[in-house]
């Protein structure tokens, strides 16, 4: 049977979907901004990782550089664009136009700098580990590292949101920004933290995505964004564990469905699920009611 | 055909087509407040429909193009059917984006639909020849008219202009009609409009179907002139450019939208002339996108109502003079002409 190896592929796919969507769900949940530039920031991190990789950086170096790039670009976008437009009194739809254009501008900067071609990171995929016998699940050490990173990311965000002071402040801001601010939550600082943390996962996700897909170009992140949306919305916006579970389901569904339909259409299954959920239950499967939540003005 | 003729007619046809599409989106977004990022799908559906209805049976193709169905219908029929097919899609979108859905969720739903459609059409080659797209679509009446290629191109420009003019008359009448006022009322205050007996679903269906039909006709007009259509022509970024044209020109104002299309098109068509010729071609392409993006952000920041803002519509409440003055004084701050302001036009 090919199902078991496909589940193995699904686990590897789920790991980078989870890594990216944990960051996205935190960002969207706390700031109430749907950042359409997220995929483009991911791929920017991958391009910076590519430069470091060419200069001789190994796996850990490019992961660190990618995480740093994600954090820096995310915070810069928030400080230079998003926060200012929120203070300017823009409505959620106007904000979407802003993030979409921010993403397209970033894409075109990458296109101008690197040119229209595919790039790949050359990192040795390490040794192979096989689970459940010779016809079972086969994973490279890079894939195991990415699964480890995804698990760590989910745990950090879930536990951090629940038990730390910063996490509680983030949840307070997400639920009611005005009340949180008048109760003494330093909104500007907490939102900056949110952009840094989600940016780190965004950057890591970008590097792991680039490693997993083999070849990437400046539009790879934007195409991947729909899968991140799927995981985030299925899991419920602002719920890291939900996003992780949804990523696992989506990853396995995508890879197993590739056995039955043309592989170029495998993502369609995930999108169809997302569409059904969005139309029938927009707040997500596991979400608390979050419709009409406000964006914090800082 | 001389280079000038070719350049001018192509530019004018693109301009007319884009204006038609932007007016359609302006109906959906400017008049009603639908947040539809799948708008380019209507244009694309129109273009593909017109192409397969003009190309003839698939077995006659020499280029090895694959597509389903295929017929060679006489001249106006492919364009009309294209409008009908697009309007069916418009009906579907209107029913999916039901009343009360948060604006960013509407945008995400339609964004996902657009990405899915692009992926499907690119991957399934027997549908519309996949990534390569359809080409060699014959120009309508090219042999029957007995004119030079330049003369034909100018006649086509005139034809596009006439279609634009007819569409303008239709949307103007719609916007000024009681139905148009009802649509605007739903945009400003959906609950208030519902309390007055306005059926929001019906309003949404009307603007969505009409807007989609205009986009479908625009796609058909374009494909019958340039002869090709492929997935590269309708990425979601194309929808964003139409949104930018509306934002720059003036949300809800048809003349403003026309100016906005003109401005964005000048950047795409002529922008490269202001750059040094030594730049590599892909850099020029990216700079054009960056310029349109920065321009849109600047308009959202400094002048969200656009170059020509939407007119304030004041309807006299009653013939009696005093009551009329009272009604005008009691009117809340103008919302028309102030898009993108938080808390207004939402739900």
XYZ file of C-alpha atoms in Angstrom, chain A:
298
model
C 0.000 0.000 0.000
C 1.113 3.496 -0.811
C -1.083 5.101 1.825
C 1.491 4.798 4.611
C 4.341 6.541 2.742
C 1.832 9.184 1.637
C 1.020 9.786 5.288
C 4.751 10.276 5.799
C 4.816 12.930 3.060
C 1.739 14.380 4.714
C 3.595 14.707 8.016
C 6.444 16.566 6.316
C 3.982 18.846 4.481
C 2.024 19.377 7.686
C 5.200 20.435 9.496
C 5.865 23.471 7.327
C 2.183 24.318 6.989
C 1.935 24.208 10.788
C 5.075 26.282 11.322
C 3.786 29.033 9.032
C 0.157 28.925 10.123
C 0.931 29.024 13.856
C 2.639 32.339 13.199
C -0.194 33.515 10.978
C -2.940 32.538 13.398
C -1.157 34.346 16.238
C -0.721 37.446 14.073
C -4.270 37.494 12.723
C -5.801 36.576 16.076
C -4.015 39.203 18.160
C -3.808 42.091 15.684
C -7.074 41.305 13.834
C -5.259 42.125 10.599
C -5.305 39.520 7.852
C -1.851 40.017 6.465
C -1.897 39.026 2.785
C 1.806 39.883 2.623
C 2.594 36.972 4.979
C 3.467 34.558 2.175
C 5.672 37.177 0.548
C 7.519 37.802 3.829
C 8.040 34.021 4.049
C 9.626 33.899 0.635
C 11.717 36.995 1.382
C 13.191 35.043 4.300
C 13.866 32.163 1.907
C 15.676 34.510 -0.496
C 17.862 35.925 2.286
C 18.543 32.350 3.384
C 19.513 31.609 -0.221
C 22.107 34.408 -0.154
C 23.548 33.093 3.123
C 23.444 29.559 1.749
C 25.439 30.635 -1.298
C 27.980 32.254 1.025
C 28.451 28.885 2.732
C 25.772 28.857 5.446
C 24.501 25.481 6.578
C 21.066 24.390 7.750
C 21.131 26.045 11.170
C 22.587 29.298 9.842
C 19.912 29.685 7.184
C 17.144 28.863 9.667
C 18.404 31.566 12.048
C 18.843 34.104 9.247
C 15.381 33.266 7.884
C 13.775 33.713 11.297
C 15.530 37.044 11.787
C 14.464 38.255 8.321
C 10.849 37.272 8.966
C 10.824 39.144 12.263
C 12.507 42.281 10.909
C 10.307 42.542 7.785
C 7.122 41.852 9.757
C 7.889 44.516 12.352
C 8.932 46.961 9.640
C 5.682 46.400 7.724
C 3.674 46.886 10.884
C 5.493 50.036 11.989
C 5.794 51.684 8.592
C 2.449 50.713 7.076
C -0.121 48.687 8.949
C -0.069 50.483 12.308
C -0.150 53.870 10.632
C -3.095 52.956 8.445
C -4.992 51.583 11.468
C -4.427 54.868 13.300
C -5.527 56.666 10.166
C -8.901 54.969 10.646
C -8.909 52.565 7.721
C -11.574 49.849 7.584
C -10.734 46.108 7.397
C -11.188 45.970 3.633
C -8.910 48.956 3.059
C -6.379 47.192 5.277
C -6.550 44.124 3.021
C -5.765 46.276 -0.001
C -2.800 47.709 1.922
C -1.412 44.274 2.881
C -2.015 42.865 -0.611
C -0.144 45.718 -2.233
C 2.605 45.506 0.384
C 3.028 41.858 -0.613
C 3.064 42.584 -4.344
C 5.593 45.390 -3.847
C 7.817 42.995 -1.861
C 7.468 40.342 -4.588
C 8.498 42.785 -7.255
C 11.472 44.006 -5.250
C 12.602 40.366 -5.068
C 11.943 39.961 -8.794
C 14.015 43.047 -9.565
C 16.874 41.919 -7.320
C 17.012 38.223 -8.190
C 15.387 37.936 -11.617
C 12.649 35.663 -12.931
C 13.977 32.188 -12.273
C 13.779 29.354 -9.779
C 16.158 29.113 -6.851
C 16.980 26.288 -4.512
C 18.742 25.946 -1.212
C 21.524 23.395 -1.252
C 21.499 21.730 2.122
C 22.280 18.073 2.515
C 19.037 16.413 3.542
C 20.936 14.305 6.047
C 20.450 10.669 6.643
C 17.204 8.792 6.120
C 15.156 7.468 8.970
C 12.533 4.855 8.316
C 9.674 4.178 10.635
C 7.369 1.147 10.613
C 9.592 -1.029 8.452
C 10.801 -0.761 4.842
C 7.365 0.028 3.410
C 6.569 2.498 6.149
C 7.254 6.174 6.615
C 10.560 7.481 5.322
C 11.817 10.838 6.589
C 15.050 12.757 6.079
C 16.725 14.456 9.015
C 15.772 17.866 7.566
C 12.139 16.775 7.581
C 12.476 15.566 11.162
C 13.987 18.919 12.143
C 11.095 20.732 10.492
C 8.584 18.534 12.309
C 10.444 19.275 15.547
C 10.361 23.026 14.842
C 6.625 22.869 14.127
C 5.900 21.006 17.368
C 8.082 23.444 19.309
C 6.359 26.427 17.675
C 2.895 25.163 18.567
C 3.902 24.451 22.158
C 5.642 27.809 22.606
C 2.716 29.807 21.233
C -0.005 27.762 22.944
C 1.681 27.744 26.375
C 2.943 31.289 25.998
C -0.514 32.635 25.165
C -2.063 30.783 28.049
C 0.361 31.236 30.931
C 2.762 34.141 30.387
C 1.981 37.794 31.107
C 2.773 38.812 27.527
C 0.520 36.043 26.234
C -2.332 37.137 28.461
C -1.880 40.724 27.310
C -2.016 39.495 23.703
C -5.265 37.675 24.355
C -6.686 40.717 26.101
C -5.823 42.885 23.093
C -7.355 40.357 20.750
C -10.627 40.248 22.648
C -11.137 43.914 23.401
C -8.364 46.350 22.510
C -10.007 49.370 24.123
C -10.656 47.662 27.427
C -7.168 46.132 27.434
C -5.543 49.501 26.818
C -7.528 51.248 29.502
C -6.611 48.428 31.888
C -2.960 49.280 31.389
C -1.861 46.811 28.714
C 1.001 48.489 26.798
C -0.650 47.830 23.451
C 2.093 49.151 21.203
C 4.773 47.020 22.866
C 2.612 43.891 22.986
C 1.674 44.249 19.323
C 5.353 44.666 18.431
C 6.065 41.438 20.321
C 3.275 39.755 18.372
C 4.767 40.853 15.048
C 8.246 39.714 16.162
C 7.104 36.259 17.312
C 4.809 35.662 14.340
C 7.519 37.036 12.050
C 10.025 34.497 13.410
C 7.669 31.628 12.585
C 6.923 33.242 9.228
C 10.638 33.339 8.380
C 11.264 29.800 9.631
C 8.249 28.630 7.660
C 9.615 30.292 4.540
C 13.014 28.597 4.821
C 11.472 25.201 5.573
C 9.025 25.666 2.668
C 11.940 26.490 0.351
C 13.797 23.395 1.559
C 10.721 21.208 1.141
C 9.620 22.370 -2.309
C 13.136 22.203 -3.729
C 12.737 25.109 -6.148
C 11.132 28.427 -5.303
C 10.520 31.784 -6.973
C 9.162 35.078 -5.705
C 5.515 34.012 -6.087
C 5.896 30.699 -4.215
C 4.937 32.259 -0.884
C 1.811 33.891 -2.252
C 0.621 30.557 -3.677
C 1.302 28.909 -0.330
C -0.728 31.563 1.482
C -4.025 29.901 0.599
C -2.947 26.730 2.413
C -2.000 28.852 5.442
C -5.443 30.473 5.284
C -6.961 26.997 5.146
C -5.098 25.822 8.263
C -5.799 29.062 10.120
C -9.486 29.272 9.335
C -10.098 25.554 9.883
C -8.348 25.726 13.240
C -10.019 28.964 14.236
C -8.248 32.316 13.978
C -6.005 32.931 16.992
C -5.855 29.301 18.086
C -2.377 27.784 17.616
C -3.335 24.225 18.578
C -6.296 24.382 16.208
C -3.980 25.563 13.419
C -1.581 22.694 14.138
C -4.336 20.067 14.096
C -5.755 21.577 10.912
C -2.272 21.585 9.317
C -1.861 17.913 10.162
C -5.244 17.059 8.648
C -4.599 19.224 5.568
C -1.061 17.901 5.046
C -2.205 14.297 5.131
C -5.316 14.993 3.033
C -3.235 16.804 0.404
C -0.613 14.078 0.091
C -3.016 11.121 0.280
C -5.376 12.703 -2.267
C -2.400 12.955 -4.641
C -2.665 9.170 -4.937
C -6.131 9.449 -6.424
C -6.169 12.714 -8.406
C -3.511 14.405 -10.592
C -0.756 15.707 -8.256
C -1.043 19.215 -9.734
C -4.573 19.355 -8.318
C -3.802 18.005 -4.850
C -4.036 21.408 -3.164
C -7.549 21.872 -4.563
C -8.854 19.439 -1.958
C -7.523 21.658 0.811
C -8.968 24.761 -0.832
C -12.363 23.140 -1.286
C -12.436 22.259 2.416
C -11.474 25.829 3.275
C -14.152 27.258 1.017
C -16.828 25.052 2.499
C -15.825 26.077 6.026
C -15.635 29.766 5.113
C -19.059 29.750 3.556
C -20.803 27.593 6.158
C -19.011 28.549 9.356
C -16.706 31.547 8.824
C -15.473 31.609 12.414
C -13.729 28.251 11.932
C -14.331 24.806 13.303
C -12.909 25.239 16.781
C -13.100 28.980 17.133
C -14.798 31.090 19.740
C -17.022 33.712 18.166
C -14.581 36.288 16.868
C -16.682 38.026 14.259
C -16.616 41.775 14.490
C -13.480 41.900 16.652
C -11.803 45.277 16.528
C -8.330 46.229 15.450
C -6.272 47.844 18.184
C -5.482 51.493 17.457
C -2.059 52.319 18.844
